[in-house]
XYZ file of C-alpha atoms in Angstrom:
106
model
C 118.157 95.488 99.200
C 119.758 94.975 102.597
C 120.063 98.751 103.161
C 116.321 99.201 102.706
C 115.501 96.259 104.941
C 117.920 97.536 107.600
C 116.166 100.949 107.520
C 112.791 99.291 107.985
C 114.115 97.532 111.090
C 116.065 100.570 112.337
C 113.030 102.851 112.241
C 110.626 100.244 113.607
C 108.583 100.245 110.412
C 107.915 96.532 110.515
C 104.244 97.089 111.381
C 103.808 99.767 108.718
C 101.887 99.128 105.528
C 103.897 99.371 102.314
C 102.433 99.318 98.822
C 104.950 98.234 96.216
C 104.992 97.599 92.472
C 107.884 95.602 91.057
C 108.111 95.708 87.259
C 110.424 92.994 85.970
C 110.047 91.074 89.199
C 112.221 88.129 88.185
C 111.982 85.527 90.932
C 110.091 87.827 93.297
C 113.045 88.562 95.615
C 111.826 92.047 96.559
C 108.289 90.938 97.385
C 109.654 88.032 99.409
C 112.192 90.219 101.232
C 109.817 93.100 101.994
C 106.951 90.732 102.700
C 109.053 88.964 105.309
C 109.885 92.246 107.053
C 106.546 94.029 106.674
C 103.752 91.457 106.981
C 100.922 93.989 106.531
C 102.141 95.180 103.136
C 100.649 94.610 99.679
C 102.583 94.084 96.467
C 102.041 93.951 92.723
C 104.715 92.052 90.842
C 104.938 92.013 87.046
C 107.069 89.599 85.046
C 107.054 89.240 81.245
C 108.674 85.821 80.855
C 106.140 83.016 81.411
C 108.933 80.668 82.549
C 110.313 83.171 85.083
C 106.772 84.068 86.182
C 106.025 80.434 87.037
C 109.195 80.206 89.149
C 108.345 83.503 90.856
C 104.805 82.344 91.618
C 106.148 79.122 93.165
C 108.593 81.161 95.276
C 105.749 83.353 96.527
C 103.500 80.372 97.226
C 106.125 78.649 99.366
C 106.509 81.696 101.647
C 103.715 81.620 104.204
C 101.271 84.489 103.948
C 102.745 86.088 100.827
C 100.479 84.675 98.163
C 97.485 86.366 99.836
C 99.204 89.788 99.726
C 101.026 89.673 96.405
C 99.216 90.250 93.125
C 101.328 88.617 90.425
C 100.927 89.467 86.739
C 102.487 87.791 83.707
C 102.415 90.528 81.038
C 104.767 92.066 78.548
C 104.666 95.008 76.181
C 103.681 94.211 72.636
C 102.533 95.758 69.419
C 99.439 97.995 69.730
C 98.112 96.101 66.685
C 98.598 92.696 68.348
C 94.898 91.967 68.709
C 93.971 93.440 65.320
C 96.501 91.083 63.685
C 95.350 87.980 65.597
C 93.840 85.499 63.151
C 91.947 83.398 65.717
C 93.672 80.160 64.682
C 96.622 80.271 67.065
C 96.105 78.866 70.594
C 95.894 81.516 73.307
C 97.317 79.298 76.066
C 100.243 76.890 76.114
C 98.914 73.323 76.461
C 101.674 72.263 78.858
C 102.200 75.244 81.164
C 98.828 76.968 80.823
C 100.675 80.264 80.259
C 99.166 82.888 77.947
C 100.807 82.741 74.521
C 98.265 84.792 72.602
C 98.689 88.379 71.430
C 99.938 90.879 74.000
C 99.380 94.608 74.104
C 100.011 96.877 77.083
């Protein structure tokens, strides 16, 4: 990560616009790091774990200006039949966290 950030600074790319997609974003380190160095950039971050996603979203929200430029998604790959098998009786959202717990298909 530091090599990329050093290159951005070395080549005076700080005012450039980067578009980035981070699949398996974890805590959002890349979006936070690049967003700090390139404030005009846009990012899409994808995290499958609802618990990790919530932590990532909080990390992004506490870094000024990032939440407006980062599109965060909580999705994971699932069975293509996930929706066909859904019986309609299981809750779609967790009552405590509000995270999606229904069927998932990507």
